Amino acid sequence: MLKTELCCRKGPGGIDVLLKAGQHERAQKNTFTKWINYQLETHSSSGQVKDLFEDLRDGVLLCHLVEVLTGEALN
């Protein structure tokens, strides 16, 4: 069940935007997913995240992301 609490954040131009907690959570998940994909694409990784929790579950893409962010290969 989604929470009905409201949270506030600053939108473009300093406009206050009210979002329900579930919408805020989805917005954060989408933003983080896009950031991960940008990092992987920028550094020529073949992986792409579509579902944040499913795609990182086995650790393969997570290892690629760690390698990209640290600049070192994991052994």
Coordinates of N, CA and C in Angstrom, one line a residue:
M1 N 0.8 -1.2 0.0 CA 0.0 0.0 0.0 C 0.9 1.2 0.0
L2 N 0.6 2.2 -0.9 CA 1.4 3.4 -1.0 C 1.1 4.3 0.2
K3 N 2.1 5.0 0.7 CA 1.9 6.0 1.7 C 1.2 7.2 1.1
T4 N 0.4 7.9 1.9 CA -0.3 9.1 1.4 C 0.4 10.3 1.8
E5 N 1.5 10.2 2.5 CA 2.2 11.4 3.0 C 2.7 12.2 1.7
L6 N 2.8 13.4 1.9 CA 3.4 14.3 0.8 C 4.8 14.7 1.2
C7 N 5.6 14.8 0.1 CA 6.9 15.3 0.3 C 7.1 16.5 -0.7
C8 N 8.0 17.4 -0.4 CA 8.1 18.5 -1.2 C 9.6 18.6 -1.7
R9 N 9.7 19.0 -2.9 CA 11.1 19.2 -3.5 C 11.0 20.4 -4.4
K10 N 12.1 21.0 -4.7 CA 12.2 22.1 -5.5 C 12.3 21.7 -7.0
G11 N 11.4 22.2 -7.8 CA 11.4 21.9 -9.2 C 12.2 22.9 -10.0
P12 N 12.1 22.8 -11.3 CA 12.8 23.8 -12.1 C 12.4 25.2 -11.8
G13 N 13.3 26.2 -11.8 CA 12.9 27.5 -11.5 C 12.5 27.8 -10.1
G14 N 12.8 26.9 -9.2 CA 12.5 27.1 -7.8 C 11.1 26.8 -7.4
I15 N 10.3 26.2 -8.3 CA 8.9 26.0 -8.0 C 8.8 24.8 -7.1
D16 N 8.0 24.9 -6.1 CA 7.8 23.8 -5.1 C 6.9 22.7 -5.8
V17 N 7.3 21.5 -5.7 CA 6.5 20.4 -6.3 C 6.1 19.4 -5.2
L18 N 4.9 19.1 -5.1 CA 4.4 18.2 -4.1 C 4.2 16.8 -4.7
L19 N 4.8 15.8 -4.2 CA 4.7 14.5 -4.7 C 4.2 13.5 -3.6
K20 N 3.4 12.6 -3.9 CA 3.1 11.5 -2.9 C 4.3 10.7 -2.7
A21 N 4.5 10.1 -1.5 CA 5.7 9.4 -1.2 C 6.0 8.3 -2.2
G22 N 5.0 7.6 -2.7 CA 5.2 6.6 -3.7 C 5.8 7.1 -5.0
Q23 N 5.3 8.3 -5.4 CA 5.8 8.9 -6.6 C 7.2 9.4 -6.4
H24 N 7.5 9.9 -5.2 CA 8.9 10.3 -4.9 C 9.8 9.2 -5.0
E25 N 9.4 8.0 -4.5 CA 10.3 6.8 -4.5 C 10.5 6.4 -5.9
R26 N 9.4 6.4 -6.8 CA 9.6 6.0 -8.2 C 10.5 7.0 -8.9
A27 N 10.4 8.2 -8.6 CA 11.2 9.2 -9.3 C 12.7 9.0 -8.9
Q28 N 13.0 8.7 -7.6 CA 14.3 8.4 -7.2 C 14.9 7.2 -7.9
K29 N 14.1 6.2 -8.0 CA 14.5 4.9 -8.6 C 14.8 5.1 -10.1
N30 N 13.9 5.9 -10.8 CA 14.1 6.2 -12.2 C 15.4 7.0 -12.4
T31 N 15.6 8.0 -11.6 CA 16.8 8.9 -11.7 C 18.0 8.0 -11.5
F32 N 18.1 7.2 -10.5 CA 19.2 6.4 -10.2 C 19.5 5.4 -11.3
T33 N 18.4 4.8 -11.9 CA 18.6 3.9 -13.0 C 19.2 4.6 -14.2
K34 N 18.7 5.8 -14.5 CA 19.3 6.6 -15.6 C 20.7 6.9 -15.4
W35 N 21.1 7.2 -14.1 CA 22.5 7.6 -13.8 C 23.4 6.3 -14.0
I36 N 22.9 5.2 -13.5 CA 23.7 3.9 -13.7 C 23.9 3.7 -15.2
N37 N 22.8 3.8 -16.0 CA 22.9 3.5 -17.4 C 23.9 4.5 -18.1
Y38 N 23.8 5.8 -17.7 CA 24.7 6.7 -18.2 C 26.2 6.4 -17.9
Q39 N 26.5 6.0 -16.7 CA 27.8 5.6 -16.3 C 28.3 4.4 -17.1
L40 N 27.4 3.4 -17.3 CA 27.8 2.2 -18.0 C 28.0 2.5 -19.5
E41 N 27.1 3.3 -20.1 CA 27.2 3.6 -21.5 C 28.4 4.5 -21.8
T42 N 28.8 5.4 -20.9 CA 29.9 6.3 -21.1 C 31.2 5.5 -21.1
H43 N 31.2 4.4 -20.4 CA 32.5 3.7 -20.3 C 32.4 2.3 -21.0
S44 N 31.6 2.3 -22.1 CA 31.6 1.1 -23.0 C 31.2 -0.2 -22.4
S45 N 30.4 -0.2 -21.3 CA 29.9 -1.4 -20.8 C 28.7 -1.9 -21.6
S46 N 28.7 -3.2 -21.8 CA 27.6 -3.8 -22.6 C 26.3 -3.9 -21.8
G47 N 26.3 -3.7 -20.5 CA 25.1 -3.9 -19.7 C 24.2 -2.7 -19.7
Q48 N 22.9 -2.9 -19.5 CA 21.9 -1.9 -19.4 C 20.9 -2.2 -18.3
V49 N 20.6 -1.3 -17.5 CA 19.6 -1.6 -16.4 C 18.3 -1.1 -16.8
K50 N 17.3 -2.1 -16.7 CA 15.9 -1.7 -17.0 C 15.1 -1.7 -15.7
D51 N 15.3 -2.8 -14.9 CA 14.7 -2.9 -13.6 C 15.8 -2.9 -12.6
L52 N 15.9 -1.8 -11.8 CA 17.0 -1.6 -10.9 C 17.3 -2.8 -10.0
F53 N 16.2 -3.3 -9.3 CA 16.4 -4.4 -8.4 C 16.7 -5.7 -9.0
E54 N 16.0 -6.0 -10.1 CA 16.2 -7.3 -10.8 C 17.6 -7.4 -11.5
D55 N 17.9 -6.3 -12.2 CA 19.2 -6.3 -13.0 C 20.4 -6.2 -12.2
L56 N 20.4 -5.7 -11.0 CA 21.6 -5.7 -10.1 C 21.6 -6.9 -9.1
R57 N 20.6 -7.7 -9.1 CA 20.5 -8.8 -8.2 C 21.6 -9.8 -8.2
D58 N 22.0 -10.2 -9.4 CA 23.0 -11.2 -9.6 C 24.4 -10.7 -9.4
G59 N 24.6 -9.3 -9.4 CA 25.9 -8.7 -9.1 C 26.7 -8.4 -10.3
V60 N 26.4 -8.9 -11.5 CA 27.2 -8.7 -12.7 C 27.3 -7.3 -13.1
L61 N 26.1 -6.7 -13.3 CA 26.1 -5.2 -13.6 C 26.6 -4.4 -12.5
L62 N 26.4 -4.8 -11.3 CA 26.9 -4.1 -10.1 C 28.5 -4.1 -10.1
C63 N 29.1 -5.2 -10.5 CA 30.5 -5.3 -10.6 C 31.0 -4.4 -11.7
H64 N 30.3 -4.3 -12.9 CA 30.7 -3.4 -14.0 C 30.6 -2.0 -13.5
L65 N 29.6 -1.6 -12.7 CA 29.4 -0.3 -12.3 C 30.6 0.1 -11.3
V66 N 31.0 -0.8 -10.4 CA 32.1 -0.6 -9.5 C 33.4 -0.4 -10.3
E67 N 33.6 -1.2 -11.3 CA 34.8 -1.0 -12.1 C 34.8 0.3 -12.8
V68 N 33.6 0.7 -13.4 CA 33.5 2.0 -14.0 C 33.8 3.2 -13.1
L69 N 33.3 3.1 -11.9 CA 33.4 4.2 -10.9 C 34.8 4.3 -10.3
T70 N 35.5 3.1 -10.1 CA 36.8 3.1 -9.5 C 37.9 3.2 -10.6
G71 N 37.6 2.8 -11.8 CA 38.6 2.8 -12.9 C 39.5 1.6 -12.7
E72 N 39.2 0.6 -12.0 CA 40.0 -0.6 -11.8 C 39.2 -1.8 -12.1
A73 N 39.8 -2.9 -12.6 CA 39.2 -4.1 -12.9 C 39.1 -4.9 -11.6
L74 N 37.9 -5.6 -11.4 CA 37.8 -6.5 -10.2 C 38.3 -7.9 -10.6
N75 N 38.9 -8.5 -9.7 CA 39.5 -9.9 -10.0 C 38.6 -10.9 -9.4

